[in-house]
XYZ file of N, CA, C and O in Angstrom:
672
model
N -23.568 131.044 -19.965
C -24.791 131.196 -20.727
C -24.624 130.417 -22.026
O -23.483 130.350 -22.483
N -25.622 129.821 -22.675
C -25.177 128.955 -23.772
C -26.611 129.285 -24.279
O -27.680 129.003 -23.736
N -26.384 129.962 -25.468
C -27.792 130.659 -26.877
C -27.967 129.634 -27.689
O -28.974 129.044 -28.079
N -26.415 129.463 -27.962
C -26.660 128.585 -29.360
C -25.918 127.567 -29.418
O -26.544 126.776 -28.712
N -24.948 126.998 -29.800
C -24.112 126.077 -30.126
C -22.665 126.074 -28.964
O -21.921 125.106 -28.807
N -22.542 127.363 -28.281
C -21.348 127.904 -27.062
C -21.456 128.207 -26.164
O -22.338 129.058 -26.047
N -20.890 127.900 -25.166
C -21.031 128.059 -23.701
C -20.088 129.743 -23.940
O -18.920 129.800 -24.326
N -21.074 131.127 -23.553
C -19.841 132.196 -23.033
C -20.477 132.535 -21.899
O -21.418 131.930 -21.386
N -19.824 133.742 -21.423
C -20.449 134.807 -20.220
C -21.191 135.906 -21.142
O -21.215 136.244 -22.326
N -21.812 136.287 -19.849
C -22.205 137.765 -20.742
C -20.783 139.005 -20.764
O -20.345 139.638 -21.725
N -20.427 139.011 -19.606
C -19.067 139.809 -20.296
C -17.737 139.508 -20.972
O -16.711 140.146 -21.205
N -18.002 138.763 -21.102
C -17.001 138.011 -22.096
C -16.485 139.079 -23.499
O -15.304 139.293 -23.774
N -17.541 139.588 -24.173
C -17.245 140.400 -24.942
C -16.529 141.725 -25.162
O -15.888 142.116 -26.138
N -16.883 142.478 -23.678
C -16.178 143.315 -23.361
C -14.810 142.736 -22.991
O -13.914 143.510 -23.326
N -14.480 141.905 -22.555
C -13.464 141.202 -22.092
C -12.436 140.847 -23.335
O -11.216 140.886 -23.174
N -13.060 140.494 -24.606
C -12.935 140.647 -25.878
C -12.030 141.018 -26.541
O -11.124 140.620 -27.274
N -12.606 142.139 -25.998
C -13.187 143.515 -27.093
C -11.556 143.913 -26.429
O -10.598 143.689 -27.169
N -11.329 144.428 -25.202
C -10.201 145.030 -24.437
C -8.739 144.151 -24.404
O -7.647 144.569 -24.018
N -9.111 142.641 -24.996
C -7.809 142.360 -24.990
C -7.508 142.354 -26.928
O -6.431 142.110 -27.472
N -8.457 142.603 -27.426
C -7.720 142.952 -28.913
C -7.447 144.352 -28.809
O -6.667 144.700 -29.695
N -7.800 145.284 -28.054
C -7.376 146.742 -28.311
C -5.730 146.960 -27.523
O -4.991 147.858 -27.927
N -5.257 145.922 -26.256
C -4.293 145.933 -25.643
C -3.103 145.017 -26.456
O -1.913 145.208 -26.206
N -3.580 143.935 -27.522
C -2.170 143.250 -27.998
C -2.218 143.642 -29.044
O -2.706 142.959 -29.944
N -1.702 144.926 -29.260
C -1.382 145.111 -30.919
C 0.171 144.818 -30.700
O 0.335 144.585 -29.503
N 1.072 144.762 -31.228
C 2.529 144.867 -31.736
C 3.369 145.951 -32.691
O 3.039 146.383 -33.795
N 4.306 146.184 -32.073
C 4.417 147.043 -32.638
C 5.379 146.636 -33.755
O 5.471 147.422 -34.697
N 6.158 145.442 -33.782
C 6.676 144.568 -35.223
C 6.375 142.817 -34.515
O 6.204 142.346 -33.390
N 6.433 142.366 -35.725
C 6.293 141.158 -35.488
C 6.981 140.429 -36.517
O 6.840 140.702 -37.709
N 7.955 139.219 -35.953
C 8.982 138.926 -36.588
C 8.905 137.517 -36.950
O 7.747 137.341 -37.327
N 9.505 136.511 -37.019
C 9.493 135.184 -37.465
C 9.651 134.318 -36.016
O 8.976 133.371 -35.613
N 10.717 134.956 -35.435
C 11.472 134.638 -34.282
C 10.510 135.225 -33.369
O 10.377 134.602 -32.316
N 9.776 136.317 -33.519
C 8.750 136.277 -32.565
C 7.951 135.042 -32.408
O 7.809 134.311 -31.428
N 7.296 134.963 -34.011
C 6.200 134.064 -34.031
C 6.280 132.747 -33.451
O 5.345 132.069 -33.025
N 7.654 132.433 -33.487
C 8.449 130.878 -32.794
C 8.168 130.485 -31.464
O 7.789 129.427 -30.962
N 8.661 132.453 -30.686
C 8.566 132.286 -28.862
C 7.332 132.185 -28.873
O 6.880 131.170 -28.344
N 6.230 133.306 -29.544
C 4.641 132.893 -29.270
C 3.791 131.339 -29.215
O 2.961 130.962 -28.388
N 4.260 130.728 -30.240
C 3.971 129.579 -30.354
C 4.434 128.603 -29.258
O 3.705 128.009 -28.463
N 5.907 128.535 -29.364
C 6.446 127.757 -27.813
C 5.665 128.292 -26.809
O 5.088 127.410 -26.174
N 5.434 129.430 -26.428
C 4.885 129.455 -25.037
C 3.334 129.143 -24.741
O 2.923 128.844 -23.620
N 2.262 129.285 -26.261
C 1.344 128.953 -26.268
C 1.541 127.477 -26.149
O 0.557 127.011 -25.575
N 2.537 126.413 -26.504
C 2.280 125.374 -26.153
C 2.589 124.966 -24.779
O 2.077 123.999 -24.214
N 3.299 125.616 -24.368
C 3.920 125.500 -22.644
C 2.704 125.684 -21.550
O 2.521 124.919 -20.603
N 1.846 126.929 -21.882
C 0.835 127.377 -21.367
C -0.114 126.493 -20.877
O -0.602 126.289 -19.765
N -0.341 125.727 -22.670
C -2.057 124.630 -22.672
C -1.509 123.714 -22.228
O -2.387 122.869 -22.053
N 0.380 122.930 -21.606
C 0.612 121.962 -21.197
C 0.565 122.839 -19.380
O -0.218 122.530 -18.482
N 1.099 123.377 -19.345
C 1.092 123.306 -17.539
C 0.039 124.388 -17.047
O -0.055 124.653 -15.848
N -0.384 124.720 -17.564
C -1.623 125.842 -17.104
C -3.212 125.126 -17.312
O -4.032 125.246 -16.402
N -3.510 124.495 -18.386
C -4.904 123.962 -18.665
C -4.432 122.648 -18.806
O -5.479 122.009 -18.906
N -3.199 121.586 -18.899
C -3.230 120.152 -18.999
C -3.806 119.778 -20.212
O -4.281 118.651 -20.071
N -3.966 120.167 -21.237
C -4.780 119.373 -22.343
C -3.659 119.743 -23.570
O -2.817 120.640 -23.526
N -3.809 119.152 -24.248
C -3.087 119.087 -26.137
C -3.445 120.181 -26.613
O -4.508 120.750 -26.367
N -2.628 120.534 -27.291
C -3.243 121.739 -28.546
C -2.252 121.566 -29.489
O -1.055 121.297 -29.390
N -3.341 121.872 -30.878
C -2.479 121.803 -32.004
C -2.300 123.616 -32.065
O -3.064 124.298 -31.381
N -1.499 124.113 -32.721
C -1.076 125.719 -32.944
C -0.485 125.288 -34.089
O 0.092 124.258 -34.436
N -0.903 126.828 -34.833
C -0.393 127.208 -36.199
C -0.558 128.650 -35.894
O -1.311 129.204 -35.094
N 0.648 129.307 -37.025
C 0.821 130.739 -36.839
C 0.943 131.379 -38.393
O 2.030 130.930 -38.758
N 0.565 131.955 -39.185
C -0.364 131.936 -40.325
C 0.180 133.697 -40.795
O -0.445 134.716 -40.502
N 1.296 133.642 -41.462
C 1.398 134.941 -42.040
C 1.752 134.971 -43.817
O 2.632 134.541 -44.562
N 0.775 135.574 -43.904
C 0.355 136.007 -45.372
C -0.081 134.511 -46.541
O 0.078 134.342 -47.750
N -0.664 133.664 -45.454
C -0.985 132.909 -46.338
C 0.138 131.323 -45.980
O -0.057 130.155 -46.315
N 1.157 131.874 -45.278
C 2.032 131.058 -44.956
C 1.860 130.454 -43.601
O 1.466 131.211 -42.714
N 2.115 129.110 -43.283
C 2.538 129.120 -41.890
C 4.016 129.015 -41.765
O 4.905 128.485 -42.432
N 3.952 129.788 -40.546
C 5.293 129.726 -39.890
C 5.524 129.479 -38.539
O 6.481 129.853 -37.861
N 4.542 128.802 -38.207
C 4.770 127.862 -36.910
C 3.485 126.853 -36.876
O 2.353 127.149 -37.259
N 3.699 126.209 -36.599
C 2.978 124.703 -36.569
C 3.519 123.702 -35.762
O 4.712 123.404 -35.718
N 2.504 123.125 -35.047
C 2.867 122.232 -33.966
C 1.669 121.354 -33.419
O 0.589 121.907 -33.209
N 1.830 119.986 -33.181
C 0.556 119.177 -33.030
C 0.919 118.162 -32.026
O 1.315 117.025 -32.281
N 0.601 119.122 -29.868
C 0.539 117.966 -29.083
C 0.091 116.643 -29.439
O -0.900 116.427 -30.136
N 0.813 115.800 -28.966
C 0.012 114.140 -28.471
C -0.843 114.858 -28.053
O -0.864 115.889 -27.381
N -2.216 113.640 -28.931
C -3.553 113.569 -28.392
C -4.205 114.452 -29.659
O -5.387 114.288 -29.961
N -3.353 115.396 -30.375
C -4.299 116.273 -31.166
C -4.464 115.125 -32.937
O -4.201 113.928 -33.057
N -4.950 116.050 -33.956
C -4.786 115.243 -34.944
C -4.959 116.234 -36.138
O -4.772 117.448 -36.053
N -5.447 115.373 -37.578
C -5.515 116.002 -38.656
C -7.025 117.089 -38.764
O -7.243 118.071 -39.474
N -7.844 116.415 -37.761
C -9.328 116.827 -37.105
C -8.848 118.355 -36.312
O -9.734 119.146 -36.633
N -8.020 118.947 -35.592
C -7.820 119.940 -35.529
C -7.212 121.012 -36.306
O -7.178 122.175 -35.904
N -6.577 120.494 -37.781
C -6.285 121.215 -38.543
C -7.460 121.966 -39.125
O -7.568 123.188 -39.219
N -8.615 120.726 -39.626
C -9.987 121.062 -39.866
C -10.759 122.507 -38.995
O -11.670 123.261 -39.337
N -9.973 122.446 -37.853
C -10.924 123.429 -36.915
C -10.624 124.595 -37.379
O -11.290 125.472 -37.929
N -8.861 124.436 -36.908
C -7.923 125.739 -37.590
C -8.013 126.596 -38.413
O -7.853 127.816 -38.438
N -8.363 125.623 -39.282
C -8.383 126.232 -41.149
C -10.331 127.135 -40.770
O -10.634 128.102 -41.469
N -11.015 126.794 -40.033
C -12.291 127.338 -40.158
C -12.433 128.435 -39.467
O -12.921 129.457 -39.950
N -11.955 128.315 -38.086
C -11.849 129.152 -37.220
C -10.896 130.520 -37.916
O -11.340 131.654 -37.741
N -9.742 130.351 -38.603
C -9.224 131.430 -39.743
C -9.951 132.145 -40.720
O -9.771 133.300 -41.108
N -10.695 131.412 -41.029
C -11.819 132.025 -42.114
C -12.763 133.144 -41.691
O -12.895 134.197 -42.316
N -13.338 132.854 -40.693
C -14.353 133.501 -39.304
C -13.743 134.784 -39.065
O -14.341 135.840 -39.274
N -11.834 134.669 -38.360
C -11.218 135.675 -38.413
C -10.978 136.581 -39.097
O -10.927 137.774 -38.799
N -10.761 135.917 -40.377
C -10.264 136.649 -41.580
C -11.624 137.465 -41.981
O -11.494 138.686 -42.077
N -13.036 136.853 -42.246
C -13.734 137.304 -42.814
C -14.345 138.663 -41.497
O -14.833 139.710 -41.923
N -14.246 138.479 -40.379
C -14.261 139.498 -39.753
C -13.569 140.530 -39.453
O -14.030 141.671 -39.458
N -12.256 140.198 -39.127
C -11.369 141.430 -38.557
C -11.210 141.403 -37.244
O -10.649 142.330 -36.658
N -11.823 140.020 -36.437
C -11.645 140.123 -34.986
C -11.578 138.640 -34.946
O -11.858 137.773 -35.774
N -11.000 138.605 -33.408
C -10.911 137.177 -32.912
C -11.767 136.443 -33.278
O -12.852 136.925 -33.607
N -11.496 134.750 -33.345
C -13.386 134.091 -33.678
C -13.957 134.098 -32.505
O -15.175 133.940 -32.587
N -13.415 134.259 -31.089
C -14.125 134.205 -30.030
C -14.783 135.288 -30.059
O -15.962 134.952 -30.171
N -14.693 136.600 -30.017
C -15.289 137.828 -30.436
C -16.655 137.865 -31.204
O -17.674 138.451 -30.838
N -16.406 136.842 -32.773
C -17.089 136.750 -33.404
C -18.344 135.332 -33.023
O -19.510 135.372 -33.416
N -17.983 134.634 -32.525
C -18.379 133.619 -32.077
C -19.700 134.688 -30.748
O -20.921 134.756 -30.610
N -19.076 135.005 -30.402
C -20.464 135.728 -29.297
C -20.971 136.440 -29.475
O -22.050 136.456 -28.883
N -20.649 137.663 -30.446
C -21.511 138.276 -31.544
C -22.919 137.094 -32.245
O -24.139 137.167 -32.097
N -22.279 136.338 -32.815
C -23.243 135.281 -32.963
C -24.391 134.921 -32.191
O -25.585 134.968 -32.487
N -23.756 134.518 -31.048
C -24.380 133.741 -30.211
C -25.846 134.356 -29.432
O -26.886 133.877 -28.979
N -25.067 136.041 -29.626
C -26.310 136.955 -29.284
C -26.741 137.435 -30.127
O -27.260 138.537 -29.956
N -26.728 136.847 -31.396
C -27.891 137.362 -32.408
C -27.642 138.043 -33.436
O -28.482 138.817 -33.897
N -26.286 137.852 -34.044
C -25.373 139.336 -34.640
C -24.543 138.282 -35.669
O -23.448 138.505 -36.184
N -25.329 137.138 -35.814
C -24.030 136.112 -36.941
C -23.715 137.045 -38.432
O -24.518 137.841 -38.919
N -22.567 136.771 -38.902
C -22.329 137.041 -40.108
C -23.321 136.173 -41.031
O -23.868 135.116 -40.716
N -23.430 136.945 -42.369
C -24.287 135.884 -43.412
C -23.855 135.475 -44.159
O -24.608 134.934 -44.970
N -21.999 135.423 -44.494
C -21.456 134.525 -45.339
C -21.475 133.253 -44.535
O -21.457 132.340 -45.360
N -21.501 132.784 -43.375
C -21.176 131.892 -42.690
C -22.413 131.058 -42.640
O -22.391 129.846 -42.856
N -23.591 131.794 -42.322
C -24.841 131.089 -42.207
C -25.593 130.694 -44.081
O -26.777 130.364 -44.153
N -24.671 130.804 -45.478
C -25.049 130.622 -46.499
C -23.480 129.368 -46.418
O -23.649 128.548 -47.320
N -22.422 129.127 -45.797
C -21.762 128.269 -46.455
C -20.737 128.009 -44.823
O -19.589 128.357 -44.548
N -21.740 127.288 -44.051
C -21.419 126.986 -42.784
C -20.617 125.755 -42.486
O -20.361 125.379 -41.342
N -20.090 124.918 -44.002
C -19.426 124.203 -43.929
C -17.334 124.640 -44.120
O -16.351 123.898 -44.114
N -17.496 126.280 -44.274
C -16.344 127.031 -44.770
C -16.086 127.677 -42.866
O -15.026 128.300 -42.935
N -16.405 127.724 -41.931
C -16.301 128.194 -41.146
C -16.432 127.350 -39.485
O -17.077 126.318 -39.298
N -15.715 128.038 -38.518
C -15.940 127.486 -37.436
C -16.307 128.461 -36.239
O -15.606 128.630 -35.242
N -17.245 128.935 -36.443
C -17.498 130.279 -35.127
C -17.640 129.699 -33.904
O -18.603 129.333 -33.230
N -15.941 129.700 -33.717
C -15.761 129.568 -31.969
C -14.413 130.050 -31.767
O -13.804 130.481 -32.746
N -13.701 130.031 -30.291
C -12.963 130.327 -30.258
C -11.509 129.888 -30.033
O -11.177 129.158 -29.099
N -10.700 130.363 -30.912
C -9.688 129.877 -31.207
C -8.118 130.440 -32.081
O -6.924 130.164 -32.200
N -9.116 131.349 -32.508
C -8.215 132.480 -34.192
C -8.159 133.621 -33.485
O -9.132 134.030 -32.852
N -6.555 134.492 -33.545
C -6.474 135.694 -32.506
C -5.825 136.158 -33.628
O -4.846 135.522 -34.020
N -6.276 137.407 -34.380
C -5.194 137.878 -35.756
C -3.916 138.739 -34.761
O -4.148 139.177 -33.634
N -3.124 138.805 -35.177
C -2.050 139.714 -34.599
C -1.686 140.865 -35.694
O -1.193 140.921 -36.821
N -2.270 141.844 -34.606
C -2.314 143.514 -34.869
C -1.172 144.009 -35.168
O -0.198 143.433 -34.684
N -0.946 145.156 -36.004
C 0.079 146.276 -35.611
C -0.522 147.210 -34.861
O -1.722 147.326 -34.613
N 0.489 147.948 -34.474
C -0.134 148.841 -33.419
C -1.360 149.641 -33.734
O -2.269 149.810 -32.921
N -1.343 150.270 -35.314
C -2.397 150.803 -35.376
C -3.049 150.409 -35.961
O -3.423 150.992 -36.978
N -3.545 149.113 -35.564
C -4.698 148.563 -35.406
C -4.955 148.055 -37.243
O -6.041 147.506 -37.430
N -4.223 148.182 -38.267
C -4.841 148.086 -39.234
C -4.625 146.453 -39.840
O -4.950 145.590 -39.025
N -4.221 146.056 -40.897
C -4.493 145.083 -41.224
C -3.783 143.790 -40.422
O -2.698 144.238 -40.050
N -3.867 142.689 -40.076
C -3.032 141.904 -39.329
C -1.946 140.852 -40.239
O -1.968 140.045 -41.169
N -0.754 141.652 -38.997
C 0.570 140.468 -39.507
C 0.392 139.019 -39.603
O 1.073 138.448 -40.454
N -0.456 138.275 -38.831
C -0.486 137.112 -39.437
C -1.701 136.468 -38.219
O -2.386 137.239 -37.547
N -1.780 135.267 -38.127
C -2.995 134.978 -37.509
C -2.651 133.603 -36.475
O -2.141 132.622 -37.016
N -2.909 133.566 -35.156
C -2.266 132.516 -34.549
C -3.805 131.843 -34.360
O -4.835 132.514 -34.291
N -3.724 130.138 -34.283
C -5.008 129.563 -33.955
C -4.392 128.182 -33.374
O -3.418 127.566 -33.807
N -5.183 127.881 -32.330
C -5.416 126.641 -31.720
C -6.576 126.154 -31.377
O -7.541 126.804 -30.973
N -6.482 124.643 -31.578
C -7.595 123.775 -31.136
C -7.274 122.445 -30.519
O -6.172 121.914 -30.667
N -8.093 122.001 -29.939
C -7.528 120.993 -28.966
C -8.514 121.603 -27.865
O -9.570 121.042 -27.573
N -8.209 122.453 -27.448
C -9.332 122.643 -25.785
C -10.540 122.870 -26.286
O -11.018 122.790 -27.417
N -11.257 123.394 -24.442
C -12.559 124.227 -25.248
C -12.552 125.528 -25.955
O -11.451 126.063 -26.083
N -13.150 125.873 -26.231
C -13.295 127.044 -27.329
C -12.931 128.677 -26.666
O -12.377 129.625 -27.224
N -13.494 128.554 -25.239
C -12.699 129.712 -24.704
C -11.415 129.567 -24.085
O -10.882 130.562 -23.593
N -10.894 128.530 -24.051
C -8.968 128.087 -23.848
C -8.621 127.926 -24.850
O -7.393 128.021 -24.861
N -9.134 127.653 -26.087
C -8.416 127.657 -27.248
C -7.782 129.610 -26.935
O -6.661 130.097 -26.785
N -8.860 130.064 -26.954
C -9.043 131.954 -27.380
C -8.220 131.983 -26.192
O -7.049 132.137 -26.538
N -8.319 131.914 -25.147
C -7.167 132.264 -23.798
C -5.853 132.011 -23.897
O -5.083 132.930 -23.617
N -5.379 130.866 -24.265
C -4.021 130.311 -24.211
C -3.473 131.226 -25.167
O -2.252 131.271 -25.015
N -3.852 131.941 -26.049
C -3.708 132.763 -27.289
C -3.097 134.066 -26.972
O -2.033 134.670 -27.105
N -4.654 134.253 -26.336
C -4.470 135.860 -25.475
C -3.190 135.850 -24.501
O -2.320 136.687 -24.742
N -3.019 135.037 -23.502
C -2.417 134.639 -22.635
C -0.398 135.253 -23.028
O 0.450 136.108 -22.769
N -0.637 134.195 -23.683
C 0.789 133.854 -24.464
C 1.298 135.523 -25.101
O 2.378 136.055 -24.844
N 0.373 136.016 -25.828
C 0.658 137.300 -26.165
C 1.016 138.353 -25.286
O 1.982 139.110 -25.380
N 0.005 138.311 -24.298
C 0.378 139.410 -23.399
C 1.182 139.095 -22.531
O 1.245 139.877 -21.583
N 2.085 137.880 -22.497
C 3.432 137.550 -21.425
C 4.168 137.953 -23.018
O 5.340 138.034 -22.651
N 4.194 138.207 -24.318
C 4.979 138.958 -25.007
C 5.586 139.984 -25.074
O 6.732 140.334 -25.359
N 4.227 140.653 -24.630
C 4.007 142.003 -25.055
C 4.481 142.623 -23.453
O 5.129 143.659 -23.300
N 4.064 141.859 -22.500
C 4.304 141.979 -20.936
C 3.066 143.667 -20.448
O 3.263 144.759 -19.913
N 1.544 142.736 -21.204
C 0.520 143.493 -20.976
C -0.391 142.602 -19.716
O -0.563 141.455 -19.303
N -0.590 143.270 -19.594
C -1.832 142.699 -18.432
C -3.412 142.720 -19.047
O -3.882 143.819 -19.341
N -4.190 141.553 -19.231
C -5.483 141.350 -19.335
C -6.233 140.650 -18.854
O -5.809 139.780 -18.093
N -7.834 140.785 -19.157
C -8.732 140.023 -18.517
C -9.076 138.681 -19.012
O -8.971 138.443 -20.215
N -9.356 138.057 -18.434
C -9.416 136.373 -18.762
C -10.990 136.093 -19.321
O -11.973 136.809 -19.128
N -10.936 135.175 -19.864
C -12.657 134.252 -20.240
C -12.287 133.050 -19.888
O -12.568 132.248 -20.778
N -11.664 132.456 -18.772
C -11.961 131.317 -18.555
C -11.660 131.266 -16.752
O -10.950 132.146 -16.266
N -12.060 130.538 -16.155
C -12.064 130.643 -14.903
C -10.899 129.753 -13.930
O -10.908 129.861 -12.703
């Protein structure tokens, strides 16, 4: 289905919705953030074939960063927007991105739409109970729901959770 500017499903959201309530963590370490990142890049190379740039974003810091051949300084641009989206929500941008799409946009975004990227790509990483997030992983390079998958993906071969997919 495509409303506005994104191709999603209609259940996509619920789909969402259930894999941010399943990857919380219960610590999250440096050396975590390293394997997450390696395997998110392993993933978007032999699972989807395409580049991705990844960054892993705690407290303001990165602590993992990485930019397949093929990606560039143009996906940092995405990164940095798609974080903002996250941050200013509290949920994935894919989450927030289809909230949008069905009619539910935030209004800092639609007053300064050059500060943001509502799509998907930004997955904050939870503690378990759910409250503020340890740090924030984002990729760009694919489409907008493999950016958000390879994410999800990677986490729950962490966490060794089982979830539902948005991409086919």
């Amino acid at each position: 289905m495509i409303m506005g500017n994104f191709y999603y499903e209609e259940d996509w959201l619920e789909i969402v919705k259930e894999q941010e309530t399943i990857l919380h963590y219960d610590t999250f370490t440096r050396s975590m953030a390293l394997e997450l990142g390696l395997n998110i890049l392993k993933l978007a190379e032999e699972h989807y074939h395409k580049p991705a740039a990844v960054q892993i974003i705690e407290d303001g810091t990165i602590i993992f960063a990485h930019k397949m051949a093929g990606t560039s300084s143009e996906n940092d641009w995405w990164m940095n927007r798609k974080l903002a989206v996250s941050r200013l929500t509290g949920t994935s941008s894919l989450h927030a991105c289809i909230l949008a799409e069905m009619g539910n946009p935030t209004p800092q975004w639609q007053e300064r739409p050059e500060n943001y990227a509502v799509c998907g790509g930004c997955v904050p990483v939870f503690p378990a109970d759910g409250s503020t997030p340890w740090a924030y992983v984002m990729v760009s390079g694919m489409a907008h729901q493999e950016d958000h998958q390879v994410i999800v993906d990677a986490m729950a071969r962490q966490l060794n959770k089982k979830i539902g997919t948005v991409t086919k």
